[in-house]
């Protein structure tokens, strides 16, 4: 059965449910409990783990979670749930309506104690500000029909290196995959361009010698035509000169008439 606010307060007063010394009873709602952020981690901060003494040193204060980005939050409350109770952790409506989703909502076993962590992803279009004490989870509490054996795995220790190392800065590692795809596309284009250039050089190597031969032949032909033209011009000039000489000889008999010859004989 889902516990109401009065039943949650009674369970807290009885010690069956506890949220730690810093818990504010105003966090108890009509049928749920607001859980707040304590340590906020950005997954890429794992790269700095060798520079710090422990993982808590990687935590940041106020965080702007950009569109597509993921963060890990260790909750401020130290949870202790009696063996006769169970819980369900949910994302609060104030976050989900802005596009912030929780990747690990789920059941909290009876008898659990320790820290809880949540992973949030901004699936909206705009950045959202989160900081310590921000409400980042809603806990629903139920009473069991009978007492259970309780949680057997020991207390929760909060955020850890394994959790951070498995997450990327943005959802589905889109940025890195996009860069990888861009690099792959560029390499493909470069490979294609290299093939085209290689083919072009090969074609030129085959065609240029033939073109040089043709061009050389044309030059030689032009040169030959030029020489032939000069020879023809010379022959034409010589022919014109011979014709002129013949014309002069043919004109002599008409000039030497009988009267002229008589004068010559006297």
PDB file of C-alpha atoms in Angstrom:
ATOM      1  CA  UNK A   1       0.000   0.000   0.000  1.00  0.00           C
ATOM      2  CA  UNK A   2       1.267   3.474  -0.913  1.00  0.00           C
ATOM      3  CA  UNK A   3       2.070   5.486   2.208  1.00  0.00           C
ATOM      4  CA  UNK A   4       0.503   8.894   2.744  1.00  0.00           C
ATOM      5  CA  UNK A   5       2.369  11.844   4.232  1.00  0.00           C
ATOM      6  CA  UNK A   6       1.084  11.114   7.757  1.00  0.00           C
ATOM      7  CA  UNK A   7       2.113   7.447   7.470  1.00  0.00           C
ATOM      8  CA  UNK A   8       5.563   8.455   6.219  1.00  0.00           C
ATOM      9  CA  UNK A   9       6.003  10.780   9.222  1.00  0.00           C
ATOM     10  CA  UNK A  10       4.924   8.050  11.628  1.00  0.00           C
ATOM     11  CA  UNK A  11       7.371   5.587  10.042  1.00  0.00           C
ATOM     12  CA  UNK A  12      10.153   8.183  10.343  1.00  0.00           C
ATOM     13  CA  UNK A  13       9.306   8.858  14.004  1.00  0.00           C
ATOM     14  CA  UNK A  14       9.246   5.098  14.678  1.00  0.00           C
ATOM     15  CA  UNK A  15      12.654   4.674  13.051  1.00  0.00           C
ATOM     16  CA  UNK A  16      11.336   2.307  10.380  1.00  0.00           C
ATOM     17  CA  UNK A  17      12.323   4.789   7.670  1.00  0.00           C
ATOM     18  CA  UNK A  18      15.149   7.306   7.878  1.00  0.00           C
ATOM     19  CA  UNK A  19      16.616   9.933   5.556  1.00  0.00           C
ATOM     20  CA  UNK A  20      19.627  11.087   7.587  1.00  0.00           C
ATOM     21  CA  UNK A  21      20.323  13.964   9.939  1.00  0.00           C
ATOM     22  CA  UNK A  22      20.106  16.714   7.303  1.00  0.00           C
ATOM     23  CA  UNK A  23      16.609  15.687   6.192  1.00  0.00           C
ATOM     24  CA  UNK A  24      13.960  18.412   6.263  1.00  0.00           C
ATOM     25  CA  UNK A  25      10.471  17.103   7.013  1.00  0.00           C
ATOM     26  CA  UNK A  26       9.088  19.658   4.565  1.00  0.00           C
ATOM     27  CA  UNK A  27      10.420  17.329   1.886  1.00  0.00           C
ATOM     28  CA  UNK A  28       7.560  14.952   2.692  1.00  0.00           C
ATOM     29  CA  UNK A  29       4.723  15.491   0.247  1.00  0.00           C
ATOM     30  CA  UNK A  30       1.161  14.121   0.293  1.00  0.00           C
ATOM     31  CA  UNK A  31       2.246  10.639  -0.824  1.00  0.00           C
ATOM     32  CA  UNK A  32       5.943  10.951  -1.642  1.00  0.00           C
ATOM     33  CA  UNK A  33       9.300  12.300  -0.487  1.00  0.00           C
ATOM     34  CA  UNK A  34      11.430  14.817  -2.368  1.00  0.00           C
ATOM     35  CA  UNK A  35      15.095  13.780  -2.585  1.00  0.00           C
ATOM     36  CA  UNK A  36      17.757  16.359  -3.271  1.00  0.00           C
ATOM     37  CA  UNK A  37      21.162  16.582  -4.984  1.00  0.00           C
ATOM     38  CA  UNK A  38      24.386  16.444  -3.005  1.00  0.00           C
ATOM     39  CA  UNK A  39      27.378  15.634  -5.228  1.00  0.00           C
ATOM     40  CA  UNK A  40      27.086  16.360  -8.953  1.00  0.00           C
ATOM     41  CA  UNK A  41      29.446  14.629 -11.379  1.00  0.00           C
ATOM     42  CA  UNK A  42      30.090  15.168 -15.068  1.00  0.00           C
ATOM     43  CA  UNK A  43      31.146  11.848 -16.677  1.00  0.00           C
ATOM     44  CA  UNK A  44      34.146  13.336 -18.483  1.00  0.00           C
ATOM     45  CA  UNK A  45      35.616  14.363 -15.101  1.00  0.00           C
ATOM     46  CA  UNK A  46      36.792  10.747 -14.813  1.00  0.00           C
ATOM     47  CA  UNK A  47      39.789  11.857 -16.891  1.00  0.00           C
ATOM     48  CA  UNK A  48      41.053  13.809 -13.850  1.00  0.00           C
ATOM     49  CA  UNK A  49      40.849  10.926 -11.380  1.00  0.00           C
ATOM     50  CA  UNK A  50      44.650  10.634 -11.179  1.00  0.00           C
ATOM     51  CA  UNK A  51      44.858  14.254 -10.046  1.00  0.00           C
ATOM     52  CA  UNK A  52      42.613  13.942  -6.973  1.00  0.00           C
ATOM     53  CA  UNK A  53      42.611  11.976  -3.727  1.00  0.00           C
ATOM     54  CA  UNK A  54      39.109  10.495  -4.058  1.00  0.00           C
ATOM     55  CA  UNK A  55      36.083  10.621  -6.321  1.00  0.00           C
ATOM     56  CA  UNK A  56      34.268  13.241  -4.213  1.00  0.00           C
ATOM     57  CA  UNK A  57      36.931  15.745  -5.285  1.00  0.00           C
ATOM     58  CA  UNK A  58      35.581  15.469  -8.839  1.00  0.00           C
ATOM     59  CA  UNK A  59      32.153  16.748  -7.784  1.00  0.00           C
ATOM     60  CA  UNK A  60      31.077  20.160  -9.050  1.00  0.00           C
ATOM     61  CA  UNK A  61      28.739  22.806  -7.652  1.00  0.00           C
ATOM     62  CA  UNK A  62      26.083  24.431  -9.795  1.00  0.00           C
ATOM     63  CA  UNK A  63      25.748  22.681 -13.124  1.00  0.00           C
ATOM     64  CA  UNK A  64      24.180  23.747 -16.410  1.00  0.00           C
ATOM     65  CA  UNK A  65      23.132  20.509 -18.061  1.00  0.00           C
ATOM     66  CA  UNK A  66      23.102  21.287 -21.764  1.00  0.00           C
ATOM     67  CA  UNK A  67      20.826  19.655 -24.334  1.00  0.00           C
ATOM     68  CA  UNK A  68      21.896  16.040 -24.806  1.00  0.00           C
ATOM     69  CA  UNK A  69      24.284  16.021 -21.835  1.00  0.00           C
ATOM     70  CA  UNK A  70      24.309  13.457 -19.005  1.00  0.00           C
ATOM     71  CA  UNK A  71      25.255  13.911 -15.352  1.00  0.00           C
ATOM     72  CA  UNK A  72      25.434  11.656 -12.291  1.00  0.00           C
ATOM     73  CA  UNK A  73      24.027  12.905  -8.992  1.00  0.00           C
ATOM     74  CA  UNK A  74      24.603  11.423  -5.573  1.00  0.00           C
ATOM     75  CA  UNK A  75      21.556  12.170  -3.425  1.00  0.00           C
ATOM     76  CA  UNK A  76      21.978  14.085  -0.173  1.00  0.00           C
ATOM     77  CA  UNK A  77      19.761  11.783   1.918  1.00  0.00           C
ATOM     78  CA  UNK A  78      21.115   8.705   3.715  1.00  0.00           C
ATOM     79  CA  UNK A  79      18.281   6.284   3.045  1.00  0.00           C
ATOM     80  CA  UNK A  80      17.263   3.567   5.486  1.00  0.00           C
ATOM     81  CA  UNK A  81      14.138   1.557   4.758  1.00  0.00           C
ATOM     82  CA  UNK A  82      12.799  -1.061   7.177  1.00  0.00           C
ATOM     83  CA  UNK A  83      12.206  -4.661   6.080  1.00  0.00           C
ATOM     84  CA  UNK A  84       8.462  -4.057   6.034  1.00  0.00           C
ATOM     85  CA  UNK A  85       8.664  -1.268   3.445  1.00  0.00           C
ATOM     86  CA  UNK A  86       9.724  -0.788  -0.158  1.00  0.00           C
ATOM     87  CA  UNK A  87      10.176   2.208  -2.388  1.00  0.00           C
ATOM     88  CA  UNK A  88      10.088   3.328  -6.013  1.00  0.00           C
ATOM     89  CA  UNK A  89      12.386   6.111  -7.160  1.00  0.00           C
ATOM     90  CA  UNK A  90      10.931   8.361  -9.869  1.00  0.00           C
ATOM     91  CA  UNK A  91      11.998  11.565 -11.669  1.00  0.00           C
ATOM     92  CA  UNK A  92      10.103  14.625 -10.366  1.00  0.00           C
ATOM     93  CA  UNK A  93       7.604  16.300 -12.661  1.00  0.00           C
ATOM     94  CA  UNK A  94       9.438  19.640 -12.355  1.00  0.00           C
ATOM     95  CA  UNK A  95      12.378  18.118 -14.257  1.00  0.00           C
ATOM     96  CA  UNK A  96      10.593  15.829 -16.714  1.00  0.00           C
ATOM     97  CA  UNK A  97       8.399  18.626 -18.053  1.00  0.00           C
ATOM     98  CA  UNK A  98      11.608  20.436 -19.033  1.00  0.00           C
ATOM     99  CA  UNK A  99      12.981  17.413 -20.868  1.00  0.00           C
ATOM    100  CA  UNK A 100      15.176  16.021 -18.059  1.00  0.00           C
ATOM    101  CA  UNK A 101      14.822  12.244 -17.816  1.00  0.00           C
ATOM    102  CA  UNK A 102      16.202   9.738 -15.305  1.00  0.00           C
ATOM    103  CA  UNK A 103      17.874   6.652 -16.745  1.00  0.00           C
ATOM    104  CA  UNK A 104      17.733   4.554 -13.567  1.00  0.00           C
ATOM    105  CA  UNK A 105      14.313   4.893 -11.919  1.00  0.00           C
ATOM    106  CA  UNK A 106      13.202   1.769 -10.137  1.00  0.00           C
ATOM    107  CA  UNK A 107      12.467  -0.236  -7.051  1.00  0.00           C
ATOM    108  CA  UNK A 108      14.289   0.151  -3.734  1.00  0.00           C
ATOM    109  CA  UNK A 109      14.358  -3.095  -1.788  1.00  0.00           C
ATOM    110  CA  UNK A 110      13.098  -3.441   1.761  1.00  0.00           C
ATOM    111  CA  UNK A 111      15.982  -3.183   4.224  1.00  0.00           C
ATOM    112  CA  UNK A 112      18.113  -0.995   1.926  1.00  0.00           C
ATOM    113  CA  UNK A 113      20.376   1.587   3.517  1.00  0.00           C
ATOM    114  CA  UNK A 114      22.979   4.033   2.273  1.00  0.00           C
ATOM    115  CA  UNK A 115      23.344   6.452  -0.603  1.00  0.00           C
ATOM    116  CA  UNK A 116      21.424   6.551  -3.883  1.00  0.00           C
ATOM    117  CA  UNK A 117      22.609   7.933  -7.221  1.00  0.00           C
ATOM    118  CA  UNK A 118      20.623   8.993 -10.256  1.00  0.00           C
ATOM    119  CA  UNK A 119      21.710   9.583 -13.841  1.00  0.00           C
ATOM    120  CA  UNK A 120      19.953  12.479 -15.572  1.00  0.00           C
ATOM    121  CA  UNK A 121      19.946  13.315 -19.284  1.00  0.00           C
ATOM    122  CA  UNK A 122      18.694  16.541 -20.803  1.00  0.00           C
ATOM    123  CA  UNK A 123      16.505  15.481 -23.722  1.00  0.00           C
ATOM    124  CA  UNK A 124      15.104  18.990 -24.123  1.00  0.00           C
ATOM    125  CA  UNK A 125      16.246  21.857 -26.338  1.00  0.00           C
ATOM    126  CA  UNK A 126      17.537  24.173 -23.624  1.00  0.00           C
ATOM    127  CA  UNK A 127      20.052  24.026 -20.782  1.00  0.00           C
ATOM    128  CA  UNK A 128      18.762  23.468 -17.234  1.00  0.00           C
ATOM    129  CA  UNK A 129      20.500  24.591 -14.038  1.00  0.00           C
ATOM    130  CA  UNK A 130      21.006  22.074 -11.237  1.00  0.00           C
ATOM    131  CA  UNK A 131      22.790  22.568  -7.921  1.00  0.00           C
ATOM    132  CA  UNK A 132      23.104  20.922  -4.500  1.00  0.00           C
ATOM    133  CA  UNK A 133      19.743  20.821  -2.705  1.00  0.00           C
ATOM    134  CA  UNK A 134      17.828  20.839  -6.014  1.00  0.00           C
ATOM    135  CA  UNK A 135      14.993  18.276  -5.980  1.00  0.00           C
ATOM    136  CA  UNK A 136      16.102  15.636  -8.472  1.00  0.00           C
ATOM    137  CA  UNK A 137      14.116  12.542  -7.436  1.00  0.00           C
ATOM    138  CA  UNK A 138      10.751  11.566  -5.983  1.00  0.00           C
ATOM    139  CA  UNK A 139      10.461   8.560  -3.651  1.00  0.00           C
ATOM    140  CA  UNK A 140       7.206   6.628  -3.326  1.00  0.00           C
ATOM    141  CA  UNK A 141       7.009   4.402  -0.238  1.00  0.00           C
ATOM    142  CA  UNK A 142       4.935   1.254   0.221  1.00  0.00           C
ATOM    143  CA  UNK A 143       4.176  -0.980   3.158  1.00  0.00           C
ATOM    144  CA  UNK A 144       4.466  -4.750   2.602  1.00  0.00           C
ATOM    145  CA  UNK A 145       1.795  -7.231   3.528  1.00  0.00           C
ATOM    146  CA  UNK A 146       4.429  -9.193   5.452  1.00  0.00           C
ATOM    147  CA  UNK A 147       7.965  -8.680   6.698  1.00  0.00           C
ATOM    148  CA  UNK A 148      10.755  -9.460   4.175  1.00  0.00           C
ATOM    149  CA  UNK A 149      14.289 -10.775   4.691  1.00  0.00           C
ATOM    150  CA  UNK A 150      15.563  -7.395   3.551  1.00  0.00           C
ATOM    151  CA  UNK A 151      18.292  -6.207   1.216  1.00  0.00           C
ATOM    152  CA  UNK A 152      21.351  -8.479   1.374  1.00  0.00           C
ATOM    153  CA  UNK A 153      24.095  -6.604  -0.533  1.00  0.00           C
ATOM    154  CA  UNK A 154      25.283  -4.120   2.067  1.00  0.00           C
ATOM    155  CA  UNK A 155      24.864  -0.356   2.269  1.00  0.00           C
ATOM    156  CA  UNK A 156      24.954   1.833  -0.850  1.00  0.00           C
ATOM    157  CA  UNK A 157      28.138   3.863  -1.208  1.00  0.00           C
ATOM    158  CA  UNK A 158      26.986   6.430  -3.788  1.00  0.00           C
ATOM    159  CA  UNK A 159      28.734   7.428  -6.985  1.00  0.00           C
ATOM    160  CA  UNK A 160      31.768   5.375  -8.017  1.00  0.00           C
ATOM    161  CA  UNK A 161      34.407   5.258 -10.751  1.00  0.00           C
ATOM    162  CA  UNK A 162      32.757   2.330 -12.543  1.00  0.00           C
ATOM    163  CA  UNK A 163      29.513   4.267 -12.908  1.00  0.00           C
ATOM    164  CA  UNK A 164      31.249   7.383 -14.226  1.00  0.00           C
ATOM    165  CA  UNK A 165      33.512   5.491 -16.620  1.00  0.00           C
ATOM    166  CA  UNK A 166      30.550   3.853 -18.371  1.00  0.00           C
ATOM    167  CA  UNK A 167      28.863   7.149 -19.241  1.00  0.00           C
ATOM    168  CA  UNK A 168      29.696   9.699 -21.917  1.00  0.00           C
ATOM    169  CA  UNK A 169      29.260  13.449 -21.607  1.00  0.00           C
ATOM    170  CA  UNK A 170      26.286  13.473 -23.962  1.00  0.00           C
ATOM    171  CA  UNK A 171      23.483  11.025 -24.589  1.00  0.00           C
ATOM    172  CA  UNK A 172      24.581   7.981 -26.645  1.00  0.00           C
ATOM    173  CA  UNK A 173      27.992   9.616 -27.099  1.00  0.00           C
ATOM    174  CA  UNK A 174      26.553  11.616 -30.017  1.00  0.00           C
ATOM    175  CA  UNK A 175      29.339  14.220 -30.150  1.00  0.00           C
ATOM    176  CA  UNK A 176      32.159  11.700 -30.284  1.00  0.00           C
ATOM    177  CA  UNK A 177      30.272   9.550 -32.801  1.00  0.00           C
ATOM    178  CA  UNK A 178      29.560  12.640 -34.913  1.00  0.00           C
ATOM    179  CA  UNK A 179      33.244  13.625 -34.897  1.00  0.00           C
ATOM    180  CA  UNK A 180      34.160  10.043 -35.748  1.00  0.00           C
ATOM    181  CA  UNK A 181      31.677   9.990 -38.633  1.00  0.00           C
ATOM    182  CA  UNK A 182      32.961  13.348 -39.905  1.00  0.00           C
ATOM    183  CA  UNK A 183      36.552  12.102 -39.787  1.00  0.00           C
ATOM    184  CA  UNK A 184      35.509   8.897 -41.546  1.00  0.00           C
ATOM    185  CA  UNK A 185      33.661  10.859 -44.250  1.00  0.00           C
ATOM    186  CA  UNK A 186      36.654  13.163 -44.757  1.00  0.00           C
ATOM    187  CA  UNK A 187      38.965  10.166 -45.063  1.00  0.00           C
ATOM    188  CA  UNK A 188      36.617   8.614 -47.621  1.00  0.00           C
ATOM    189  CA  UNK A 189      36.528  11.818 -49.674  1.00  0.00           C
ATOM    190  CA  UNK A 190      40.291  12.151 -49.479  1.00  0.00           C
ATOM    191  CA  UNK A 191      40.705   8.542 -50.588  1.00  0.00           C
ATOM    192  CA  UNK A 192      38.311   9.150 -53.488  1.00  0.00           C
ATOM    193  CA  UNK A 193      40.110  12.357 -54.434  1.00  0.00           C
ATOM    194  CA  UNK A 194      43.456  10.531 -54.325  1.00  0.00           C
ATOM    195  CA  UNK A 195      42.116   7.844 -56.644  1.00  0.00           C
ATOM    196  CA  UNK A 196      40.817  10.478 -59.078  1.00  0.00           C
ATOM    197  CA  UNK A 197      44.143  12.341 -59.034  1.00  0.00           C
ATOM    198  CA  UNK A 198      46.023   9.088 -59.585  1.00  0.00           C
ATOM    199  CA  UNK A 199      43.790   8.200 -62.527  1.00  0.00           C
ATOM    200  CA  UNK A 200      44.228  11.721 -63.921  1.00  0.00           C
ATOM    201  CA  UNK A 201      48.009  11.479 -63.703  1.00  0.00           C
ATOM    202  CA  UNK A 202      47.916   8.049 -65.356  1.00  0.00           C
ATOM    203  CA  UNK A 203      45.719   9.314 -68.197  1.00  0.00           C
ATOM    204  CA  UNK A 204      47.978  12.323 -68.698  1.00  0.00           C
ATOM    205  CA  UNK A 205      51.021  10.067 -68.745  1.00  0.00           C
ATOM    206  CA  UNK A 206      49.381   8.062 -71.526  1.00  0.00           C
ATOM    207  CA  UNK A 207      47.898  10.933 -73.514  1.00  0.00           C
ATOM    208  CA  UNK A 208      50.596  13.619 -73.296  1.00  0.00           C
ATOM    209  CA  UNK A 209      53.246  11.724 -75.295  1.00  0.00           C
ATOM    210  CA  UNK A 210      50.728  11.182 -78.104  1.00  0.00           C
ATOM    211  CA  UNK A 211      49.694  14.825 -77.972  1.00  0.00           C
ATOM    212  CA  UNK A 212      53.338  15.866 -78.111  1.00  0.00           C
ATOM    213  CA  UNK A 213      53.856  13.678 -81.165  1.00  0.00           C
ATOM    214  CA  UNK A 214      50.818  15.147 -82.908  1.00  0.00           C
ATOM    215  CA  UNK A 215      51.834  18.683 -81.987  1.00  0.00           C
ATOM    216  CA  UNK A 216      55.400  18.098 -83.176  1.00  0.00           C
ATOM    217  CA  UNK A 217      54.031  16.697 -86.451  1.00  0.00           C
ATOM    218  CA  UNK A 218      51.868  19.746 -86.930  1.00  0.00           C
ATOM    219  CA  UNK A 219      54.806  22.046 -86.319  1.00  0.00           C
ATOM    220  CA  UNK A 220      56.940  20.109 -88.785  1.00  0.00           C
ATOM    221  CA  UNK A 221      54.099  20.194 -91.329  1.00  0.00           C
ATOM    222  CA  UNK A 222      53.727  23.927 -90.912  1.00  0.00           C
ATOM    223  CA  UNK A 223      57.452  24.369 -91.229  1.00  0.00           C
ATOM    224  CA  UNK A 224      57.476  22.200 -94.383  1.00  0.00           C
ATOM    225  CA  UNK A 225      54.572  24.149 -95.847  1.00  0.00           C
ATOM    226  CA  UNK A 226      56.439  27.366 -95.144  1.00  0.00           C
ATOM    227  CA  UNK A 227      59.556  26.111 -96.935  1.00  0.00           C
ATOM    228  CA  UNK A 228      57.488  24.848 -99.877  1.00  0.00           C
ATOM    229  CA  UNK A 229      55.774  28.204-100.103  1.00  0.00           C
ATOM    230  CA  UNK A 230      59.082  29.996-100.265  1.00  0.00           C
ATOM    231  CA  UNK A 231      60.298  27.653-103.057  1.00  0.00           C
ATOM    232  CA  UNK A 232      57.096  28.156-105.025  1.00  0.00           C
ATOM    233  CA  UNK A 233      57.400  31.916-104.671  1.00  0.00           C
ATOM    234  CA  UNK A 234      60.959  31.746-105.911  1.00  0.00           C
ATOM    235  CA  UNK A 235      59.933  29.653-108.932  1.00  0.00           C
ATOM    236  CA  UNK A 236      57.090  32.051-109.694  1.00  0.00           C
ATOM    237  CA  UNK A 237      59.535  34.957-109.619  1.00  0.00           C
ATOM    238  CA  UNK A 238      61.922  33.121-111.964  1.00  0.00           C
ATOM    239  CA  UNK A 239      59.080  32.277-114.341  1.00  0.00           C
ATOM    240  CA  UNK A 240      57.951  35.884-114.409  1.00  0.00           C
ATOM    241  CA  UNK A 241      61.501  36.951-115.223  1.00  0.00           C
ATOM    242  CA  UNK A 242      61.726  34.443-118.138  1.00  0.00           C
ATOM    243  CA  UNK A 243      58.396  35.620-119.490  1.00  0.00           C
ATOM    244  CA  UNK A 244      59.652  39.183-119.434  1.00  0.00           C
ATOM    245  CA  UNK A 245      62.807  38.217-121.360  1.00  0.00           C
ATOM    246  CA  UNK A 246      60.777  36.349-123.995  1.00  0.00           C
ATOM    247  CA  UNK A 247      58.509  39.327-124.427  1.00  0.00           C
ATOM    248  CA  UNK A 248      61.533  41.534-125.156  1.00  0.00           C
ATOM    249  CA  UNK A 249      62.890  39.140-127.793  1.00  0.00           C
ATOM    250  CA  UNK A 250      59.559  38.902-129.556  1.00  0.00           C
ATOM    251  CA  UNK A 251      59.446  42.675-129.809  1.00  0.00           C
ATOM    252  CA  UNK A 252      62.775  43.000-131.765  1.00  0.00           C
ATOM    253  CA  UNK A 253      61.606  41.948-135.329  1.00  0.00           C
ATOM    254  CA  UNK A 254      58.778  44.437-135.290  1.00  0.00           C
ATOM    255  CA  UNK A 255      61.193  47.232-134.526  1.00  0.00           C
ATOM    256  CA  UNK A 256      63.705  46.438-137.419  1.00  0.00           C
ATOM    257  CA  UNK A 257      61.624  47.384-140.502  1.00  0.00           C
ATOM    258  CA  UNK A 258      62.990  47.397-144.208  1.00  0.00           C
ATOM    259  CA  UNK A 259      63.495  51.079-144.048  1.00  0.00           C
ATOM    260  CA  UNK A 260      65.526  50.684-140.947  1.00  0.00           C
ATOM    261  CA  UNK A 261      67.562  47.896-142.493  1.00  0.00           C
ATOM    262  CA  UNK A 262      68.247  50.092-145.647  1.00  0.00           C
ATOM    263  CA  UNK A 263      69.569  52.859-143.542  1.00  0.00           C
ATOM    264  CA  UNK A 264      71.759  50.420-141.808  1.00  0.00           C
ATOM    265  CA  UNK A 265      73.152  49.064-145.175  1.00  0.00           C
ATOM    266  CA  UNK A 266      74.069  52.518-146.482  1.00  0.00           C
TER     267      UNK A 266
END
